[in-house]
Structures are given as C-alpha cells and as structure tokens.
Amino acid sequence: MIITEKKNNVLYFILFFLILISVYIFHLNYQLFFLILTLPIIIFYFPKILFDSKKIIFAILFFLIVFPQTYWYTNYVFVNLYSSFFILIILLIHSLRGIRIDNSFFLTFLFFIVLIIINAIRGIYSNYDKIFIFYETIKFLFYPIAFYFFLTVFEEKSDLRIIKKIFEYCIIFTSIASTEIIMIYLFITKGGRVLTRSGNVILIGLIISLSFIRIKDISPLKKIFYYFSIILMSVGILLTMQRSLWIATAISITVFYLLDLISRKMNLKESLLKLSILGLLLFSVLFVFNKISLDTDVLIERTEKMQKGEMDSSLAIRIYTFIKVLDITKNDAIWGRGLGDSAHFPLLSNNIKNLVDNSYIALFWKMGIIGLLLFLYLFTKVLWKLIYVIKTTKDILIQSISIIVFSVIVGQLVNSLACVVLTQYHYNFIWALFIAITELFYKWTTQKEEVRL
C-alpha cells in the first residue's frame, strides 16, 4: 500500500508538471498544440468517457476550469454557448437514465425549472434576442440538470472516494488555471490586469488545498504539492485584480479557519500554529508577486481605493447599471422582464447587454422577486444543511469537504455582489455539484451511518 501511494504521488507530480509545460507551449503556438493535444483525446478517449458518468465529471471539470471562459487573450477554443449546450445535453441523458426524486431539493428545483421555462417563453413572446434567451436558459438549467446528474452518479456511500478524488483533481486543474493567469500577466498584458473569470474557481482549489493539508496521513510529497498550489493559486487570484474576488477569498479563508478550529476543538497552541502557517503563506505570495511584478500601478490604485473606501469610475459605472436595471424592472418586479431581456448602458458599452455585474440584480431583472427569493432560499437551505453535517458527522472526510463547500459558497455569495459568478457564468455545473454533495452528506449523516475510508 505504501509503495502504491508513493507511485501515485510521483505520477501526480509528473502529470502536473507535464501539463504545466504543455500549457506554456499552448500559449506559444495555440492552433498547432491544440490539434496535437485534443485530436488523440477526441479520437481515443472521448468515446470511452461519454457513457461513463464518473469519468465524464473529470473531463467536464478540466474543460470548465482549464479552458478560458472568454476569447480574451487567446486564440484557442474557449468555453462558449455551444459547448455548454453540448455538456448540458450529455448531463440530461445521464440524469434520465436513473433520475432520483427522493431528495429535499425536489420541489425547489421543480419550481426553478418551471420559472425558467415560463420566463424563456416570455422572452420569446417579447421578441428578445434569441441568442440571449438561449444563453440564459442553458446557464440556469445547469443547476437542476447537473444536480440530478450527480445524484444519479453518487448512488452509494462508498462513492465518497470518488468525491474526494474530484476535489483532489480540482487542485491540479485550478493550479493550471493559475499558471495560465501568471503567463498572461507576464507575456501578454505585461504587468497589466488579467481580465479573466478563472479566478472565481481558483478560489475553490485554494480552499481545498488548505483543507487537505490538515489530513494526518498525507505523504510529505503531496503536502509540498499542496503548499506549492496554495502559493500558485494565491498569486493567480491576486493578478486578476478583481476586488470582489479578493474580498471573497479573505472571507472564505476566514470562514474555513473558524469552522476548522471549532470542529476540531483545537487548543490555543494548535490554533496559533495554523494561523502562523496562513501568515507564512500570505507572506510567500507577496514575495513571489514582488519577483514577477512588472507594473504594479493598477494593483496599487485598486488597493488604495479599497482601503480608503473611495468610489472609482468602475464602481460608479456598476452602480449606474444597477440603478438602470431597477428602473426598467419596476413595473415587472414580481416576475421580472423575462430571460433574454437586454438594455443599453452608455457608460459601460456601445452594445446592448443582457447582464450586469451582480448575480442578485441580474436574477431580479430576469425572474423578478420570485426568482430571487427562490435562489436565496436554495443557498440558505444548502448552508443550513452543511452546518448540520459539520456539527453532527463524526467522519473527518465528510466534515472536511462540508467545510470546504460551505466556505466557498459563502465567499461566492459575497463575490456575486460584483459579478454573475453564481448565475450566468459556465461554472453552474460546479455549484450544482456542491448542492448535490450537500444533499448526499446530509442524507448520510441523518441516517447515522458514517462512511469509513
């Protein structure tokens, strides 16, 4: 067993560094490398995973996390509307093979599906842009369809091993995404802000690494890898210069450590040790950033305005868009204006836009107070169940993963005040995974049958 574990560790490191080198080559010659990398996978591997529910999770997560969410800075394939639709169809087919309605979220998701369909029809009837309607419908449908897909996949309590493996791979995938951000910062923006959505999921890998470091029987090699990943991902988040993400990261880490300390009932000495490690990691991030920084003017400017509580042009424009949305929705406050509705924000863009940088206002705009309250109820229910599991379970792994999910969701709920990370990005597949895990853990915990690995 020990020899096997060592072999696995070595393979993990070889795989990770091969992927890092590949990503670098990827940026040197996008088209050629994409063909070399993807054609063999599509020809030999894809047909095998298409009908394997567990393997397809890893493939989708790799695609969503490692591939860019927009066409900015890159010429290679990015996650777009059509790839999302293809993934959604695959998930739907797998879900219908053994759909399980015996869960506590059934009515919530049933109402959510009905609301999505009604507002999509309203959008069509109102003659909104068909692409906008299609785009938003797909994004929202990821929640219920992916949720039932995961319930179909994780049928037995022994599947906790697969869930743990998914979280381990998330560390590798988010480390690669962090490396991409660093390369964009060094070679493309040359010290300027890296406008990317990847930072929002890098936060997930960061919290997972912080949690898995505390596993007692972890090998020294894997522990070094986790520490390295924490530094890499912290730099990646820093370089996005997304202030809401910085705040969300700070909140997630704080919540994680508080829950970790409370759940483990650590003494003062152990608590101080944990905080010292965190402080050392933060210092390491600043040191690394100092070495790679080319132009810190933007970073300093955005940080200083946060410290002084001043409103810069970016924040002022956001508030302007929020007020305009609230104004055009005032006569449709109950049901919203329907999926696909768009508006012209002169200070923001010359083109019409179908979203604003706030998940809650975007929901209110499209699905009204009913949609917003249903969405808030969904995540309130998730957090309540996670608290129950964290307090009740005696299984360390279930408790650890629950703390990770709770911390990330709290951070993303805050982050959603300045972006649509929980509604209109392609990451709804991941949030549905978290909700499904919560439901499974709650069910296993209430049955008083803990999983032993």
PDB file of N, CA and C in Angstrom, residues 180-257:
ATOM      1  N   GLU A 180      -1.863  29.733 -16.087  1.00  0.00           N
ATOM      2  CA  GLU A 180      -2.292  30.459 -17.282  1.00  0.00           C
ATOM      3  C   GLU A 180      -2.398  31.955 -16.999  1.00  0.00           C
ATOM      4  N   ILE A 181      -2.978  32.303 -15.862  1.00  0.00           N
ATOM      5  CA  ILE A 181      -3.117  33.718 -15.498  1.00  0.00           C
ATOM      6  C   ILE A 181      -1.743  34.371 -15.343  1.00  0.00           C
ATOM      7  N   ILE A 182      -0.817  33.673 -14.696  1.00  0.00           N
ATOM      8  CA  ILE A 182       0.533  34.214 -14.499  1.00  0.00           C
ATOM      9  C   ILE A 182       1.225  34.421 -15.850  1.00  0.00           C
ATOM     10  N   MET A 183       1.059  33.468 -16.775  1.00  0.00           N
ATOM     11  CA  MET A 183       1.682  33.606 -18.094  1.00  0.00           C
ATOM     12  C   MET A 183       1.056  34.760 -18.880  1.00  0.00           C
ATOM     13  N   ILE A 184      -0.255  34.912 -18.775  1.00  0.00           N
ATOM     14  CA  ILE A 184      -0.915  36.044 -19.443  1.00  0.00           C
ATOM     15  C   ILE A 184      -0.388  37.354 -18.881  1.00  0.00           C
ATOM     16  N   TYR A 185      -0.207  37.392 -17.554  1.00  0.00           N
ATOM     17  CA  TYR A 185       0.302  38.602 -16.886  1.00  0.00           C
ATOM     18  C   TYR A 185       1.721  38.934 -17.337  1.00  0.00           C
ATOM     19  N   LEU A 186       2.554  37.896 -17.464  1.00  0.00           N
ATOM     20  CA  LEU A 186       3.957  38.112 -17.820  1.00  0.00           C
ATOM     21  C   LEU A 186       4.174  38.394 -19.305  1.00  0.00           C
ATOM     22  N   PHE A 187       3.455  37.670 -20.176  1.00  0.00           N
ATOM     23  CA  PHE A 187       3.782  37.700 -21.602  1.00  0.00           C
ATOM     24  C   PHE A 187       2.765  38.420 -22.487  1.00  0.00           C
ATOM     25  N   ILE A 188       1.545  38.632 -21.977  1.00  0.00           N
ATOM     26  CA  ILE A 188       0.518  39.255 -22.823  1.00  0.00           C
ATOM     27  C   ILE A 188       0.128  40.644 -22.314  1.00  0.00           C
ATOM     28  N   THR A 189      -0.343  40.729 -21.065  1.00  0.00           N
ATOM     29  CA  THR A 189      -0.691  42.063 -20.532  1.00  0.00           C
ATOM     30  C   THR A 189       0.561  42.802 -20.062  1.00  0.00           C
ATOM     31  N   LYS A 190       1.659  42.036 -19.874  1.00  0.00           N
ATOM     32  CA  LYS A 190       2.956  42.595 -19.458  1.00  0.00           C
ATOM     33  C   LYS A 190       2.835  43.503 -18.229  1.00  0.00           C
ATOM     34  N   GLY A 191       2.230  42.932 -17.210  1.00  0.00           N
ATOM     35  CA  GLY A 191       2.119  43.633 -15.942  1.00  0.00           C
ATOM     36  C   GLY A 191       0.779  44.285 -15.725  1.00  0.00           C
ATOM     37  N   GLY A 192      -0.089  44.266 -16.728  1.00  0.00           N
ATOM     38  CA  GLY A 192      -1.419  44.843 -16.580  1.00  0.00           C
ATOM     39  C   GLY A 192      -2.390  43.849 -15.980  1.00  0.00           C
ATOM     40  N   ARG A 193      -3.565  44.334 -15.644  1.00  0.00           N
ATOM     41  CA  ARG A 193      -4.584  43.487 -15.037  1.00  0.00           C
ATOM     42  C   ARG A 193      -4.978  42.353 -15.981  1.00  0.00           C
ATOM     43  N   VAL A 194      -5.164  41.143 -15.429  1.00  0.00           N
ATOM     44  CA  VAL A 194      -5.594  39.989 -16.212  1.00  0.00           C
ATOM     45  C   VAL A 194      -7.107  39.833 -16.051  1.00  0.00           C
ATOM     46  N   LEU A 195      -7.841  40.226 -17.084  1.00  0.00           N
ATOM     47  CA  LEU A 195      -9.299  40.134 -17.045  1.00  0.00           C
ATOM     48  C   LEU A 195      -9.716  38.713 -17.418  1.00  0.00           C
ATOM     49  N   THR A 196     -10.042  37.929 -16.426  1.00  0.00           N
ATOM     50  CA  THR A 196     -10.427  36.543 -16.662  1.00  0.00           C
ATOM     51  C   THR A 196     -11.408  36.101 -15.591  1.00  0.00           C
ATOM     52  N   ARG A 197     -12.229  35.128 -15.921  1.00  0.00           N
ATOM     53  CA  ARG A 197     -13.197  34.597 -14.950  1.00  0.00           C
ATOM     54  C   ARG A 197     -12.631  33.426 -14.159  1.00  0.00           C
ATOM     55  N   SER A 198     -11.455  32.962 -14.536  1.00  0.00           N
ATOM     56  CA  SER A 198     -10.880  31.760 -13.911  1.00  0.00           C
ATOM     57  C   SER A 198     -10.622  31.931 -12.425  1.00  0.00           C
ATOM     58  N   GLY A 199     -10.338  33.159 -12.002  1.00  0.00           N
ATOM     59  CA  GLY A 199     -10.060  33.398 -10.591  1.00  0.00           C
ATOM     60  C   GLY A 199     -11.188  32.959  -9.681  1.00  0.00           C
ATOM     61  N   ASN A 200     -12.402  32.996 -10.200  1.00  0.00           N
ATOM     62  CA  ASN A 200     -13.560  32.627  -9.387  1.00  0.00           C
ATOM     63  C   ASN A 200     -13.562  31.149  -8.998  1.00  0.00           C
ATOM     64  N   VAL A 201     -12.983  30.294  -9.859  1.00  0.00           N
ATOM     65  CA  VAL A 201     -12.898  28.874  -9.497  1.00  0.00           C
ATOM     66  C   VAL A 201     -11.549  28.521  -8.876  1.00  0.00           C
ATOM     67  N   ILE A 202     -10.551  29.367  -9.091  1.00  0.00           N
ATOM     68  CA  ILE A 202      -9.271  29.143  -8.422  1.00  0.00           C
ATOM     69  C   ILE A 202      -9.458  29.202  -6.910  1.00  0.00           C
ATOM     70  N   LEU A 203     -10.402  30.017  -6.472  1.00  0.00           N
ATOM     71  CA  LEU A 203     -10.734  30.087  -5.040  1.00  0.00           C
ATOM     72  C   LEU A 203     -11.111  28.710  -4.498  1.00  0.00           C
ATOM     73  N   ILE A 204     -11.793  27.904  -5.304  1.00  0.00           N
ATOM     74  CA  ILE A 204     -12.191  26.555  -4.870  1.00  0.00           C
ATOM     75  C   ILE A 204     -10.950  25.716  -4.585  1.00  0.00           C
ATOM     76  N   GLY A 205     -10.010  25.704  -5.528  1.00  0.00           N
ATOM     77  CA  GLY A 205      -8.781  24.928  -5.346  1.00  0.00           C
ATOM     78  C   GLY A 205      -7.989  25.384  -4.147  1.00  0.00           C
ATOM     79  N   LEU A 206      -7.978  26.698  -3.903  1.00  0.00           N
ATOM     80  CA  LEU A 206      -7.239  27.256  -2.765  1.00  0.00           C
ATOM     81  C   LEU A 206      -7.789  26.722  -1.447  1.00  0.00           C
ATOM     82  N   ILE A 207      -9.104  26.743  -1.295  1.00  0.00           N
ATOM     83  CA  ILE A 207      -9.723  26.265  -0.055  1.00  0.00           C
ATOM     84  C   ILE A 207      -9.546  24.757   0.094  1.00  0.00           C
ATOM     85  N   ILE A 208      -9.630  24.018  -1.013  1.00  0.00           N
ATOM     86  CA  ILE A 208      -9.421  22.564  -0.944  1.00  0.00           C
ATOM     87  C   ILE A 208      -7.999  22.259  -0.474  1.00  0.00           C
ATOM     88  N   SER A 209      -7.016  22.969  -1.019  1.00  0.00           N
ATOM     89  CA  SER A 209      -5.622  22.751  -0.614  1.00  0.00           C
ATOM     90  C   SER A 209      -5.422  23.046   0.864  1.00  0.00           C
ATOM     91  N   LEU A 210      -6.002  24.152   1.328  1.00  0.00           N
ATOM     92  CA  LEU A 210      -5.903  24.500   2.748  1.00  0.00           C
ATOM     93  C   LEU A 210      -6.497  23.408   3.630  1.00  0.00           C
ATOM     94  N   SER A 211      -7.550  22.779   3.149  1.00  0.00           N
ATOM     95  CA  SER A 211      -8.205  21.731   3.930  1.00  0.00           C
ATOM     96  C   SER A 211      -7.427  20.419   3.897  1.00  0.00           C
ATOM     97  N   PHE A 212      -6.969  20.017   2.709  1.00  0.00           N
ATOM     98  CA  PHE A 212      -6.324  18.708   2.576  1.00  0.00           C
ATOM     99  C   PHE A 212      -4.935  18.675   3.210  1.00  0.00           C
ATOM    100  N   ILE A 213      -4.342  19.840   3.436  1.00  0.00           N
ATOM    101  CA  ILE A 213      -3.054  19.883   4.133  1.00  0.00           C
ATOM    102  C   ILE A 213      -3.175  19.310   5.538  1.00  0.00           C
ATOM    103  N   ARG A 214      -4.342  19.462   6.140  1.00  0.00           N
ATOM    104  CA  ARG A 214      -4.516  19.052   7.539  1.00  0.00           C
ATOM    105  C   ARG A 214      -4.720  17.538   7.698  1.00  0.00           C
ATOM    106  N   ILE A 215      -4.846  16.796   6.587  1.00  0.00           N
ATOM    107  CA  ILE A 215      -5.007  15.345   6.681  1.00  0.00           C
ATOM    108  C   ILE A 215      -3.736  14.731   7.277  1.00  0.00           C
ATOM    109  N   LYS A 216      -3.886  13.965   8.315  1.00  0.00           N
ATOM    110  CA  LYS A 216      -2.738  13.496   9.100  1.00  0.00           C
ATOM    111  C   LYS A 216      -1.858  12.489   8.348  1.00  0.00           C
ATOM    112  N   ASP A 217      -2.478  11.567   7.621  1.00  0.00           N
ATOM    113  CA  ASP A 217      -1.685  10.503   6.986  1.00  0.00           C
ATOM    114  C   ASP A 217      -1.253  10.864   5.567  1.00  0.00           C
ATOM    115  N   ILE A 218      -1.270  12.125   5.227  1.00  0.00           N
ATOM    116  CA  ILE A 218      -0.876  12.562   3.895  1.00  0.00           C
ATOM    117  C   ILE A 218       0.638  12.450   3.736  1.00  0.00           C
ATOM    118  N   SER A 219       1.091  12.074   2.557  1.00  0.00           N
ATOM    119  CA  SER A 219       2.524  11.918   2.319  1.00  0.00           C
ATOM    120  C   SER A 219       3.209  13.286   2.258  1.00  0.00           C
ATOM    121  N   PRO A 220       4.498  13.368   2.653  1.00  0.00           N
ATOM    122  CA  PRO A 220       5.222  14.647   2.614  1.00  0.00           C
ATOM    123  C   PRO A 220       5.265  15.257   1.213  1.00  0.00           C
ATOM    124  N   LEU A 221       5.389  14.393   0.184  1.00  0.00           N
ATOM    125  CA  LEU A 221       5.451  14.877  -1.185  1.00  0.00           C
ATOM    126  C   LEU A 221       4.156  15.575  -1.585  1.00  0.00           C
ATOM    127  N   LYS A 222       3.034  14.958  -1.224  1.00  0.00           N
ATOM    128  CA  LYS A 222       1.742  15.550  -1.553  1.00  0.00           C
ATOM    129  C   LYS A 222       1.524  16.844  -0.766  1.00  0.00           C
ATOM    130  N   LYS A 223       1.995  16.872   0.467  1.00  0.00           N
ATOM    131  CA  LYS A 223       1.845  18.080   1.287  1.00  0.00           C
ATOM    132  C   LYS A 223       2.634  19.242   0.663  1.00  0.00           C
ATOM    133  N   ILE A 224       3.834  18.970   0.161  1.00  0.00           N
ATOM    134  CA  ILE A 224       4.626  20.004  -0.523  1.00  0.00           C
ATOM    135  C   ILE A 224       3.863  20.520  -1.736  1.00  0.00           C
ATOM    136  N   PHE A 225       3.259  19.586  -2.474  1.00  0.00           N
ATOM    137  CA  PHE A 225       2.477  19.974  -3.652  1.00  0.00           C
ATOM    138  C   PHE A 225       1.325  20.893  -3.265  1.00  0.00           C
ATOM    139  N   TYR A 226       0.643  20.597  -2.157  1.00  0.00           N
ATOM    140  CA  TYR A 226      -0.472  21.433  -1.705  1.00  0.00           C
ATOM    141  C   TYR A 226       0.012  22.832  -1.330  1.00  0.00           C
ATOM    142  N   TYR A 227       1.141  22.914  -0.628  1.00  0.00           N
ATOM    143  CA  TYR A 227       1.683  24.232  -0.265  1.00  0.00           C
ATOM    144  C   TYR A 227       2.063  25.020  -1.520  1.00  0.00           C
ATOM    145  N   PHE A 228       2.685  24.330  -2.463  1.00  0.00           N
ATOM    146  CA  PHE A 228       3.045  24.987  -3.720  1.00  0.00           C
ATOM    147  C   PHE A 228       1.793  25.492  -4.443  1.00  0.00           C
ATOM    148  N   SER A 229       0.735  24.686  -4.452  1.00  0.00           N
ATOM    149  CA  SER A 229      -0.515  25.058  -5.110  1.00  0.00           C
ATOM    150  C   SER A 229      -1.145  26.277  -4.455  1.00  0.00           C
ATOM    151  N   ILE A 230      -1.074  26.343  -3.135  1.00  0.00           N
ATOM    152  CA  ILE A 230      -1.649  27.487  -2.407  1.00  0.00           C
ATOM    153  C   ILE A 230      -0.972  28.783  -2.833  1.00  0.00           C
ATOM    154  N   ILE A 231       0.339  28.748  -2.929  1.00  0.00           N
ATOM    155  CA  ILE A 231       1.083  29.941  -3.357  1.00  0.00           C
ATOM    156  C   ILE A 231       0.728  30.300  -4.799  1.00  0.00           C
ATOM    157  N   LEU A 232       0.718  29.282  -5.668  1.00  0.00           N
ATOM    158  CA  LEU A 232       0.415  29.498  -7.078  1.00  0.00           C
ATOM    159  C   LEU A 232      -0.985  30.087  -7.258  1.00  0.00           C
ATOM    160  N   MET A 233      -1.967  29.526  -6.566  1.00  0.00           N
ATOM    161  CA  MET A 233      -3.347  29.984  -6.709  1.00  0.00           C
ATOM    162  C   MET A 233      -3.564  31.351  -6.080  1.00  0.00           C
ATOM    163  N   SER A 234      -2.872  31.636  -4.992  1.00  0.00           N
ATOM    164  CA  SER A 234      -2.988  32.956  -4.364  1.00  0.00           C
ATOM    165  C   SER A 234      -2.471  34.045  -5.299  1.00  0.00           C
ATOM    166  N   VAL A 235      -1.360  33.749  -5.983  1.00  0.00           N
ATOM    167  CA  VAL A 235      -0.819  34.705  -6.967  1.00  0.00           C
ATOM    168  C   VAL A 235      -1.805  34.881  -8.116  1.00  0.00           C
ATOM    169  N   GLY A 236      -2.389  33.778  -8.574  1.00  0.00           N
ATOM    170  CA  GLY A 236      -3.364  33.840  -9.662  1.00  0.00           C
ATOM    171  C   GLY A 236      -4.545  34.720  -9.313  1.00  0.00           C
ATOM    172  N   ILE A 237      -5.076  34.558  -8.104  1.00  0.00           N
ATOM    173  CA  ILE A 237      -6.198  35.384  -7.653  1.00  0.00           C
ATOM    174  C   ILE A 237      -5.791  36.845  -7.554  1.00  0.00           C
ATOM    175  N   LEU A 238      -4.587  37.096  -7.063  1.00  0.00           N
ATOM    176  CA  LEU A 238      -4.090  38.463  -6.920  1.00  0.00           C
ATOM    177  C   LEU A 238      -3.994  39.157  -8.279  1.00  0.00           C
ATOM    178  N   LEU A 239      -3.522  38.428  -9.296  1.00  0.00           N
ATOM    179  CA  LEU A 239      -3.288  39.027 -10.602  1.00  0.00           C
ATOM    180  C   LEU A 239      -4.569  39.336 -11.367  1.00  0.00           C
ATOM    181  N   THR A 240      -5.694  38.743 -10.968  1.00  0.00           N
ATOM    182  CA  THR A 240      -6.957  39.102 -11.615  1.00  0.00           C
ATOM    183  C   THR A 240      -7.351  40.537 -11.259  1.00  0.00           C
ATOM    184  N   MET A 241      -6.817  41.026 -10.135  1.00  0.00           N
ATOM    185  CA  MET A 241      -7.118  42.366  -9.637  1.00  0.00           C
ATOM    186  C   MET A 241      -8.626  42.607  -9.553  1.00  0.00           C
ATOM    187  N   GLN A 242      -9.352  41.527  -9.268  1.00  0.00           N
ATOM    188  CA  GLN A 242     -10.801  41.588  -9.075  1.00  0.00           C
ATOM    189  C   GLN A 242     -11.062  41.765  -7.584  1.00  0.00           C
ATOM    190  N   ARG A 243     -11.434  42.967  -7.198  1.00  0.00           N
ATOM    191  CA  ARG A 243     -11.526  43.284  -5.780  1.00  0.00           C
ATOM    192  C   ARG A 243     -12.594  42.481  -5.049  1.00  0.00           C
ATOM    193  N   SER A 244     -13.704  42.217  -5.713  1.00  0.00           N
ATOM    194  CA  SER A 244     -14.746  41.405  -5.071  1.00  0.00           C
ATOM    195  C   SER A 244     -14.236  39.998  -4.807  1.00  0.00           C
ATOM    196  N   LEU A 245     -13.374  39.495  -5.704  1.00  0.00           N
ATOM    197  CA  LEU A 245     -12.787  38.167  -5.515  1.00  0.00           C
ATOM    198  C   LEU A 245     -11.781  38.187  -4.371  1.00  0.00           C
ATOM    199  N   TRP A 246     -11.008  39.264  -4.246  1.00  0.00           N
ATOM    200  CA  TRP A 246     -10.085  39.385  -3.098  1.00  0.00           C
ATOM    201  C   TRP A 246     -10.858  39.300  -1.788  1.00  0.00           C
ATOM    202  N   ILE A 247     -11.946  40.076  -1.724  1.00  0.00           N
ATOM    203  CA  ILE A 247     -12.766  40.082  -0.500  1.00  0.00           C
ATOM    204  C   ILE A 247     -13.374  38.704  -0.270  1.00  0.00           C
ATOM    205  N   ALA A 248     -13.880  38.085  -1.344  1.00  0.00           N
ATOM    206  CA  ALA A 248     -14.474  36.749  -1.230  1.00  0.00           C
ATOM    207  C   ALA A 248     -13.446  35.726  -0.745  1.00  0.00           C
ATOM    208  N   THR A 249     -12.214  35.845  -1.247  1.00  0.00           N
ATOM    209  CA  THR A 249     -11.145  34.932  -0.829  1.00  0.00           C
ATOM    210  C   THR A 249     -10.838  35.096   0.652  1.00  0.00           C
ATOM    211  N   ALA A 250     -10.733  36.351   1.097  1.00  0.00           N
ATOM    212  CA  ALA A 250     -10.468  36.618   2.514  1.00  0.00           C
ATOM    213  C   ALA A 250     -11.583  36.065   3.388  1.00  0.00           C
ATOM    214  N   ILE A 251     -12.830  36.245   2.943  1.00  0.00           N
ATOM    215  CA  ILE A 251     -13.981  35.746   3.710  1.00  0.00           C
ATOM    216  C   ILE A 251     -13.996  34.223   3.724  1.00  0.00           C
ATOM    217  N   SER A 252     -13.754  33.605   2.578  1.00  0.00           N
ATOM    218  CA  SER A 252     -13.748  32.131   2.507  1.00  0.00           C
ATOM    219  C   SER A 252     -12.674  31.531   3.408  1.00  0.00           C
ATOM    220  N   ILE A 253     -11.472  32.113   3.373  1.00  0.00           N
ATOM    221  CA  ILE A 253     -10.378  31.610   4.210  1.00  0.00           C
ATOM    222  C   ILE A 253     -10.703  31.791   5.687  1.00  0.00           C
ATOM    223  N   THR A 254     -11.265  32.951   6.037  1.00  0.00           N
ATOM    224  CA  THR A 254     -11.630  33.211   7.433  1.00  0.00           C
ATOM    225  C   THR A 254     -12.687  32.230   7.917  1.00  0.00           C
ATOM    226  N   VAL A 255     -13.736  32.037   7.104  1.00  0.00           N
ATOM    227  CA  VAL A 255     -14.804  31.102   7.462  1.00  0.00           C
ATOM    228  C   VAL A 255     -14.249  29.686   7.579  1.00  0.00           C
ATOM    229  N   PHE A 256     -13.395  29.324   6.627  1.00  0.00           N
ATOM    230  CA  PHE A 256     -12.801  27.994   6.658  1.00  0.00           C
ATOM    231  C   PHE A 256     -12.039  27.755   7.957  1.00  0.00           C
ATOM    232  N   TYR A 257     -11.175  28.697   8.350  1.00  0.00           N
ATOM    233  CA  TYR A 257     -10.370  28.519   9.563  1.00  0.00           C
ATOM    234  C   TYR A 257     -11.220  28.529  10.823  1.00  0.00           C
TER     235      TYR A 257
END
